[in-house]
PDB file of C-alpha atoms in Angstrom:
ATOM      1  CA  UNK A   1       0.000   0.000   0.000  1.00 90.00           C
ATOM      2  CA  UNK A   2       1.371   3.383  -0.996  1.00 97.00           C
ATOM      3  CA  UNK A   3       1.002   6.569   0.998  1.00 98.00           C
ATOM      4  CA  UNK A   4       0.356   9.442  -1.374  1.00 99.00           C
ATOM      5  CA  UNK A   5       1.315  12.838   0.032  1.00 99.00           C
ATOM      6  CA  UNK A   6      -0.384  15.346  -2.230  1.00 99.00           C
ATOM      7  CA  UNK A   7       1.104  18.799  -2.648  1.00 99.00           C
ATOM      8  CA  UNK A   8      -0.965  21.596  -4.211  1.00 99.00           C
ATOM      9  CA  UNK A   9       0.073  24.236  -6.677  1.00 98.00           C
ATOM     10  CA  UNK A  10       0.254  28.001  -6.280  1.00 98.00           C
ATOM     11  CA  UNK A  11      -2.867  29.684  -4.841  1.00 98.00           C
ATOM     12  CA  UNK A  12      -4.328  26.228  -4.069  1.00 98.00           C
ATOM     13  CA  UNK A  13      -4.754  24.291  -0.850  1.00 98.00           C
ATOM     14  CA  UNK A  14      -5.243  20.670   0.044  1.00 98.00           C
ATOM     15  CA  UNK A  15      -8.871  20.990  -1.098  1.00 99.00           C
ATOM     16  CA  UNK A  16      -7.683  20.831  -4.718  1.00 99.00           C
ATOM     17  CA  UNK A  17      -6.482  17.242  -4.273  1.00 99.00           C
ATOM     18  CA  UNK A  18      -9.520  15.951  -2.343  1.00 99.00           C
ATOM     19  CA  UNK A  19     -11.412  14.409  -5.319  1.00 99.00           C
ATOM     20  CA  UNK A  20      -8.321  12.486  -6.452  1.00 99.00           C
ATOM     21  CA  UNK A  21      -7.390  11.520  -2.892  1.00 99.00           C
ATOM     22  CA  UNK A  22     -10.811   9.948  -2.318  1.00 99.00           C
ATOM     23  CA  UNK A  23     -10.305   7.735  -5.356  1.00 99.00           C
ATOM     24  CA  UNK A  24      -6.823   6.691  -4.231  1.00 99.00           C
ATOM     25  CA  UNK A  25      -8.211   5.728  -0.828  1.00 99.00           C
ATOM     26  CA  UNK A  26     -10.998   3.757  -2.492  1.00 99.00           C
ATOM     27  CA  UNK A  27      -8.253   1.793  -4.269  1.00 98.00           C
ATOM     28  CA  UNK A  28      -6.807   0.794  -0.895  1.00 98.00           C
ATOM     29  CA  UNK A  29      -4.076   3.397  -0.406  1.00 98.00           C
ATOM     30  CA  UNK A  30      -3.434   6.199   2.041  1.00 98.00           C
ATOM     31  CA  UNK A  31      -3.699   9.749   0.714  1.00 99.00           C
ATOM     32  CA  UNK A  32      -2.751  12.865   2.654  1.00 99.00           C
ATOM     33  CA  UNK A  33      -3.717  16.242   1.184  1.00 99.00           C
ATOM     34  CA  UNK A  34      -1.530  19.101   2.354  1.00 99.00           C
ATOM     35  CA  UNK A  35      -2.162  22.827   2.593  1.00 99.00           C
ATOM     36  CA  UNK A  36       1.204  24.534   2.797  1.00 98.00           C
ATOM     37  CA  UNK A  37       1.929  27.434   5.176  1.00 98.00           C
ATOM     38  CA  UNK A  38       0.446  30.708   3.971  1.00 97.00           C
ATOM     39  CA  UNK A  39      -2.027  29.048   1.606  1.00 97.00           C
ATOM     40  CA  UNK A  40      -4.817  28.290   4.052  1.00 96.00           C
ATOM     41  CA  UNK A  41      -7.947  30.411   4.256  1.00 94.00           C
ATOM     42  CA  UNK A  42      -7.088  33.497   6.315  1.00 93.00           C
ATOM     43  CA  UNK A  43      -3.331  32.786   6.428  1.00 95.00           C
ATOM     44  CA  UNK A  44      -0.945  35.741   6.386  1.00 95.00           C
ATOM     45  CA  UNK A  45       1.153  35.358   3.213  1.00 95.00           C
ATOM     46  CA  UNK A  46       4.013  37.509   4.485  1.00 94.00           C
ATOM     47  CA  UNK A  47       7.411  36.012   5.331  1.00 92.00           C
ATOM     48  CA  UNK A  48       6.635  32.541   3.974  1.00 96.00           C
ATOM     49  CA  UNK A  49       9.810  30.925   2.704  1.00 97.00           C
ATOM     50  CA  UNK A  50      10.244  28.022   0.339  1.00 98.00           C
ATOM     51  CA  UNK A  51      12.382  26.066   2.781  1.00 97.00           C
ATOM     52  CA  UNK A  52       9.584  26.305   5.363  1.00 97.00           C
ATOM     53  CA  UNK A  53       7.138  24.813   2.851  1.00 98.00           C
ATOM     54  CA  UNK A  54       9.504  21.869   2.355  1.00 98.00           C
ATOM     55  CA  UNK A  55       9.921  21.628   6.141  1.00 98.00           C
ATOM     56  CA  UNK A  56       6.146  21.339   6.480  1.00 98.00           C
ATOM     57  CA  UNK A  57       6.023  18.352   4.129  1.00 99.00           C
ATOM     58  CA  UNK A  58       8.845  16.593   5.970  1.00 98.00           C
ATOM     59  CA  UNK A  59       7.277  17.326   9.351  1.00 98.00           C
ATOM     60  CA  UNK A  60       3.906  15.855   8.336  1.00 99.00           C
ATOM     61  CA  UNK A  61       5.580  12.684   7.049  1.00 99.00           C
ATOM     62  CA  UNK A  62       7.704  12.274  10.173  1.00 98.00           C
ATOM     63  CA  UNK A  63       5.039  13.262  12.717  1.00 98.00           C
ATOM     64  CA  UNK A  64       2.576  10.763  11.207  1.00 98.00           C
ATOM     65  CA  UNK A  65       5.324   8.152  10.795  1.00 98.00           C
ATOM     66  CA  UNK A  66       4.397   7.667   7.147  1.00 98.00           C
ATOM     67  CA  UNK A  67       6.233   5.141   4.996  1.00 98.00           C
ATOM     68  CA  UNK A  68       6.173   4.107   1.336  1.00 98.00           C
ATOM     69  CA  UNK A  69       5.589   7.783   0.596  1.00 99.00           C
ATOM     70  CA  UNK A  70       4.899   8.886  -2.959  1.00 99.00           C
ATOM     71  CA  UNK A  71       4.984  12.663  -3.258  1.00 99.00           C
ATOM     72  CA  UNK A  72       2.398  13.881  -5.772  1.00 99.00           C
ATOM     73  CA  UNK A  73       3.131  17.464  -6.792  1.00 99.00           C
ATOM     74  CA  UNK A  74       0.892  19.758  -8.826  1.00 99.00           C
ATOM     75  CA  UNK A  75       2.243  22.824 -10.637  1.00 98.00           C
ATOM     76  CA  UNK A  76       4.395  25.010  -8.303  1.00 98.00           C
ATOM     77  CA  UNK A  77       4.188  22.150  -5.799  1.00 99.00           C
ATOM     78  CA  UNK A  78       7.200  20.667  -7.573  1.00 98.00           C
ATOM     79  CA  UNK A  79       9.367  23.212  -5.744  1.00 98.00           C
ATOM     80  CA  UNK A  80       8.592  22.229  -2.134  1.00 98.00           C
ATOM     81  CA  UNK A  81       8.274  18.576  -3.168  1.00 98.00           C
ATOM     82  CA  UNK A  82      11.831  18.525  -4.459  1.00 97.00           C
ATOM     83  CA  UNK A  83      13.044  20.351  -1.364  1.00 97.00           C
ATOM     84  CA  UNK A  84      11.439  17.727   0.857  1.00 98.00           C
ATOM     85  CA  UNK A  85      12.318  14.653  -1.205  1.00 98.00           C
ATOM     86  CA  UNK A  86      15.994  14.576  -0.336  1.00 94.00           C
ATOM     87  CA  UNK A  87      15.221  14.684   3.390  1.00 96.00           C
ATOM     88  CA  UNK A  88      12.762  11.804   3.559  1.00 98.00           C
ATOM     89  CA  UNK A  89      15.365   9.066   3.249  1.00 94.00           C
ATOM     90  CA  UNK A  90      13.953   5.548   3.241  1.00 96.00           C
ATOM     91  CA  UNK A  91      10.408   6.825   3.701  1.00 98.00           C
ATOM     92  CA  UNK A  92      10.353   8.062   0.090  1.00 98.00           C
ATOM     93  CA  UNK A  93       9.090   5.560  -2.494  1.00 98.00           C
ATOM     94  CA  UNK A  94       8.669   7.856  -5.492  1.00 98.00           C
ATOM     95  CA  UNK A  95       7.557  11.192  -6.929  1.00 99.00           C
ATOM     96  CA  UNK A  96       4.705  11.857  -9.334  1.00 99.00           C
ATOM     97  CA  UNK A  97       4.709  15.276 -10.974  1.00 99.00           C
ATOM     98  CA  UNK A  98       1.329  16.352 -12.324  1.00 99.00           C
ATOM     99  CA  UNK A  99       1.469  19.385 -14.641  1.00 98.00           C
ATOM    100  CA  UNK A 100       4.314  20.383 -12.363  1.00 98.00           C
ATOM    101  CA  UNK A 101       7.319  22.604 -12.538  1.00 98.00           C
ATOM    102  CA  UNK A 102      10.394  20.475 -11.974  1.00 98.00           C
ATOM    103  CA  UNK A 103      12.833  23.080 -10.700  1.00 97.00           C
ATOM    104  CA  UNK A 104      16.483  23.628 -11.445  1.00 97.00           C
ATOM    105  CA  UNK A 105      18.413  23.556  -8.170  1.00 96.00           C
ATOM    106  CA  UNK A 106      19.426  27.086  -7.202  1.00 96.00           C
ATOM    107  CA  UNK A 107      16.964  28.795  -9.566  1.00 97.00           C
ATOM    108  CA  UNK A 108      13.760  30.455  -8.388  1.00 98.00           C
ATOM    109  CA  UNK A 109      10.397  30.082 -10.073  1.00 97.00           C
ATOM    110  CA  UNK A 110      10.525  33.680 -11.250  1.00 97.00           C
ATOM    111  CA  UNK A 111      13.985  33.148 -12.728  1.00 97.00           C
ATOM    112  CA  UNK A 112      12.643  30.093 -14.548  1.00 96.00           C
ATOM    113  CA  UNK A 113       9.987  32.164 -16.339  1.00 94.00           C
ATOM    114  CA  UNK A 114      10.351  34.082 -19.605  1.00 92.00           C
ATOM    115  CA  UNK A 115      11.606  37.654 -19.145  1.00 91.00           C
ATOM    116  CA  UNK A 116       8.216  39.311 -19.622  1.00 90.00           C
ATOM    117  CA  UNK A 117       6.621  37.027 -17.038  1.00 93.00           C
ATOM    118  CA  UNK A 118       9.482  37.654 -14.614  1.00 95.00           C
ATOM    119  CA  UNK A 119       8.845  41.396 -14.743  1.00 94.00           C
ATOM    120  CA  UNK A 120       5.090  40.972 -14.346  1.00 94.00           C
ATOM    121  CA  UNK A 121       5.354  38.627 -11.352  1.00 96.00           C
ATOM    122  CA  UNK A 122       8.010  40.727  -9.644  1.00 96.00           C
ATOM    123  CA  UNK A 123       5.900  43.845 -10.143  1.00 96.00           C
ATOM    124  CA  UNK A 124       2.853  42.185  -8.602  1.00 96.00           C
ATOM    125  CA  UNK A 125       4.860  41.130  -5.555  1.00 97.00           C
ATOM    126  CA  UNK A 126       6.521  44.523  -5.123  1.00 97.00           C
ATOM    127  CA  UNK A 127       3.204  46.380  -5.369  1.00 97.00           C
ATOM    128  CA  UNK A 128       1.458  44.191  -2.787  1.00 97.00           C
ATOM    129  CA  UNK A 129       1.465  45.321   0.872  1.00 97.00           C
ATOM    130  CA  UNK A 130       1.732  41.645   1.851  1.00 97.00           C
ATOM    131  CA  UNK A 131       4.263  40.814  -0.893  1.00 97.00           C
ATOM    132  CA  UNK A 132       1.846  38.299  -2.340  1.00 97.00           C
ATOM    133  CA  UNK A 133       0.098  37.712  -5.652  1.00 97.00           C
ATOM    134  CA  UNK A 134      -3.661  37.860  -5.363  1.00 95.00           C
ATOM    135  CA  UNK A 135      -5.671  35.235  -7.237  1.00 94.00           C
ATOM    136  CA  UNK A 136      -7.964  36.326 -10.038  1.00 94.00           C
ATOM    137  CA  UNK A 137     -10.949  34.795 -11.770  1.00 97.00           C
ATOM    138  CA  UNK A 138      -9.144  35.370 -15.068  1.00 96.00           C
ATOM    139  CA  UNK A 139      -6.438  32.890 -13.989  1.00 94.00           C
ATOM    140  CA  UNK A 140      -9.074  30.195 -13.685  1.00 98.00           C
ATOM    141  CA  UNK A 141     -10.982  31.134 -16.829  1.00 98.00           C
ATOM    142  CA  UNK A 142      -8.045  31.352 -19.197  1.00 96.00           C
ATOM    143  CA  UNK A 143      -5.148  29.417 -17.645  1.00 96.00           C
ATOM    144  CA  UNK A 144      -6.169  26.883 -14.998  1.00 98.00           C
ATOM    145  CA  UNK A 145      -9.417  25.357 -16.238  1.00 97.00           C
ATOM    146  CA  UNK A 146     -10.579  26.942 -19.462  1.00 97.00           C
ATOM    147  CA  UNK A 147     -12.774  23.902 -20.154  1.00 94.00           C
ATOM    148  CA  UNK A 148     -14.931  24.234 -17.026  1.00 97.00           C
ATOM    149  CA  UNK A 149     -18.397  25.734 -16.737  1.00 97.00           C
ATOM    150  CA  UNK A 150     -18.486  29.383 -15.581  1.00 98.00           C
ATOM    151  CA  UNK A 151     -20.029  28.491 -12.219  1.00 98.00           C
ATOM    152  CA  UNK A 152     -17.251  25.956 -11.579  1.00 98.00           C
ATOM    153  CA  UNK A 153     -14.607  28.505 -12.537  1.00 98.00           C
ATOM    154  CA  UNK A 154     -16.132  30.996 -10.102  1.00 98.00           C
ATOM    155  CA  UNK A 155     -16.240  28.407  -7.312  1.00 98.00           C
ATOM    156  CA  UNK A 156     -12.573  27.524  -7.764  1.00 98.00           C
ATOM    157  CA  UNK A 157     -11.619  31.194  -7.957  1.00 98.00           C
ATOM    158  CA  UNK A 158     -13.374  31.793  -4.625  1.00 98.00           C
ATOM    159  CA  UNK A 159     -11.292  29.019  -3.031  1.00 98.00           C
ATOM    160  CA  UNK A 160      -7.918  30.370  -4.161  1.00 98.00           C
ATOM    161  CA  UNK A 161      -5.770  32.292  -1.675  1.00 98.00           C
ATOM    162  CA  UNK A 162      -3.005  34.890  -2.170  1.00 98.00           C
ATOM    163  CA  UNK A 163       0.316  33.326  -3.132  1.00 98.00           C
ATOM    164  CA  UNK A 164       3.239  34.274  -0.873  1.00 98.00           C
ATOM    165  CA  UNK A 165       5.698  36.097  -3.104  1.00 98.00           C
ATOM    166  CA  UNK A 166       8.783  34.600  -1.503  1.00 98.00           C
ATOM    167  CA  UNK A 167       7.646  31.151  -2.621  1.00 98.00           C
ATOM    168  CA  UNK A 168       8.292  32.405  -6.158  1.00 98.00           C
ATOM    169  CA  UNK A 169      11.485  34.314  -5.293  1.00 98.00           C
ATOM    170  CA  UNK A 170      13.409  31.785  -3.203  1.00 98.00           C
ATOM    171  CA  UNK A 171      15.826  29.514  -5.108  1.00 98.00           C
ATOM    172  CA  UNK A 172      14.896  25.867  -5.494  1.00 97.00           C
ATOM    173  CA  UNK A 173      16.477  23.470  -3.048  1.00 90.00           C
ATOM    174  CA  UNK A 174      18.263  20.272  -3.941  1.00 82.00           C
ATOM    175  CA  UNK A 175      19.153  17.588  -4.475  1.00 88.00           C
ATOM    176  CA  UNK A 176      18.743  16.680  -8.126  1.00 93.00           C
ATOM    177  CA  UNK A 177      15.841  14.226  -7.867  1.00 95.00           C
ATOM    178  CA  UNK A 178      17.350  11.940 -10.506  1.00 96.00           C
ATOM    179  CA  UNK A 179      19.994  10.997  -7.917  1.00 96.00           C
ATOM    180  CA  UNK A 180      17.504   9.809  -5.275  1.00 96.00           C
ATOM    181  CA  UNK A 181      17.102   6.292  -6.644  1.00 96.00           C
ATOM    182  CA  UNK A 182      13.287   6.285  -6.543  1.00 98.00           C
ATOM    183  CA  UNK A 183      10.809   6.052  -9.442  1.00 98.00           C
ATOM    184  CA  UNK A 184       9.825   9.371 -10.994  1.00 98.00           C
ATOM    185  CA  UNK A 185       6.789  10.009 -13.197  1.00 99.00           C
ATOM    186  CA  UNK A 186       5.452  13.035 -15.058  1.00 99.00           C
ATOM    187  CA  UNK A 187       1.770  13.477 -15.983  1.00 99.00           C
ATOM    188  CA  UNK A 188       0.638  16.308 -18.248  1.00 99.00           C
ATOM    189  CA  UNK A 189      -2.878  17.441 -19.109  1.00 98.00           C
ATOM    190  CA  UNK A 190      -3.532  17.369 -22.828  1.00 97.00           C
ATOM    191  CA  UNK A 191      -5.069  20.867 -22.648  1.00 96.00           C
ATOM    192  CA  UNK A 192      -2.641  22.416 -20.164  1.00 97.00           C
ATOM    193  CA  UNK A 193      -1.794  26.028 -20.915  1.00 95.00           C
ATOM    194  CA  UNK A 194      -0.522  27.214 -17.521  1.00 96.00           C
ATOM    195  CA  UNK A 195       3.102  26.064 -17.497  1.00 95.00           C
ATOM    196  CA  UNK A 196       5.770  28.646 -18.389  1.00 93.00           C
ATOM    197  CA  UNK A 197       7.595  26.091 -20.574  1.00 94.00           C
ATOM    198  CA  UNK A 198       6.265  23.050 -22.429  1.00 94.00           C
ATOM    199  CA  UNK A 199       5.650  20.136 -20.111  1.00 96.00           C
ATOM    200  CA  UNK A 200       8.243  18.160 -22.042  1.00 97.00           C
ATOM    201  CA  UNK A 201      10.904  20.571 -20.761  1.00 97.00           C
ATOM    202  CA  UNK A 202       9.980  19.975 -17.126  1.00 98.00           C
ATOM    203  CA  UNK A 203       9.686  16.218 -17.622  1.00 98.00           C
ATOM    204  CA  UNK A 204      13.125  16.097 -19.214  1.00 98.00           C
ATOM    205  CA  UNK A 205      14.634  17.682 -16.096  1.00 97.00           C
ATOM    206  CA  UNK A 206      13.595  14.529 -14.257  1.00 97.00           C
ATOM    207  CA  UNK A 207      14.845  12.312 -17.072  1.00 97.00           C
ATOM    208  CA  UNK A 208      11.289  11.597 -18.215  1.00 98.00           C
ATOM    209  CA  UNK A 209       8.831  11.934 -21.053  1.00 97.00           C
ATOM    210  CA  UNK A 210       5.365  13.140 -20.037  1.00 98.00           C
ATOM    211  CA  UNK A 211       2.400  10.798 -19.917  1.00 98.00           C
ATOM    212  CA  UNK A 212      -0.663  12.533 -21.346  1.00 98.00           C
ATOM    213  CA  UNK A 213      -3.831  12.669 -19.250  1.00 98.00           C
ATOM    214  CA  UNK A 214      -7.155  14.346 -20.046  1.00 98.00           C
ATOM    215  CA  UNK A 215      -7.856  17.889 -18.973  1.00 97.00           C
ATOM    216  CA  UNK A 216      -6.440  21.318 -18.399  1.00 98.00           C
ATOM    217  CA  UNK A 217      -4.004  22.455 -15.705  1.00 98.00           C
ATOM    218  CA  UNK A 218      -6.644  21.788 -13.059  1.00 98.00           C
ATOM    219  CA  UNK A 219      -7.708  18.417 -14.364  1.00 98.00           C
ATOM    220  CA  UNK A 220      -7.326  17.140 -10.807  1.00 98.00           C
ATOM    221  CA  UNK A 221     -10.711  18.821 -10.208  1.00 98.00           C
ATOM    222  CA  UNK A 222     -12.419  18.213 -13.556  1.00 97.00           C
ATOM    223  CA  UNK A 223     -11.037  14.730 -14.345  1.00 98.00           C
ATOM    224  CA  UNK A 224     -10.294  13.133 -10.950  1.00 98.00           C
ATOM    225  CA  UNK A 225     -11.002   9.589 -12.173  1.00 99.00           C
ATOM    226  CA  UNK A 226      -8.436   9.912 -14.958  1.00 99.00           C
ATOM    227  CA  UNK A 227      -5.826  11.563 -12.762  1.00 99.00           C
ATOM    228  CA  UNK A 228      -6.246   8.975 -10.002  1.00 99.00           C
ATOM    229  CA  UNK A 229      -5.920   6.129 -12.510  1.00 98.00           C
ATOM    230  CA  UNK A 230      -2.761   7.681 -13.942  1.00 99.00           C
ATOM    231  CA  UNK A 231      -1.233   8.073 -10.479  1.00 98.00           C
ATOM    232  CA  UNK A 232      -2.045   4.460  -9.630  1.00 98.00           C
ATOM    233  CA  UNK A 233      -0.625   3.277 -12.948  1.00 96.00           C
ATOM    234  CA  UNK A 234       2.577   5.177 -12.199  1.00 94.00           C
ATOM    235  CA  UNK A 235       2.965   3.065  -9.096  1.00 71.00           C
TER     236      UNK A 235
END
């Protein structure tokens, strides 16, 4: 039995993984959905550092004495997942990236974006009194889940929380996940338009080719059966 520790993307909380997690549990596995510090409803997004997000993942795994852990990272969640992976030792059984950014060690998310996006993101952080990036309905409509009904897009938008800016500014932690000796997998929605580079680029950083799954960037909400099956097939 695997223990899936499910890490959300930017602006999202553990709620985003709940539909998939229920299906993994129905298949006989454990599934733990995490909300990282600063991304819970009402959390203060100031002074949230990337290393603390990785610490949170490690602490949950150790405090609950979890074993056979498969980290499942969505989108930005690849950053704290990689930071935590090297510290889990024999508890770690694998990593599944879903429409995820596989970071380059020492490079921040902003630095890994095209120049025009770097300037836009930095400007949004600098202009915010809490040094965060507020969510917007337009993100959901045009980037995250362009295939969803308007009422679903509005619901998801209402659940999003401000993204701590330092999570985008802090450099990615190591090690190189290809050196960890555990299975790695990369799943990519066939209608994903949110990633700053083609999914093939991120998959290649983990020595992989992406496995196509149905849906947009937020297919974990619109296609939970397909995403759960793909995670189970990955092992």
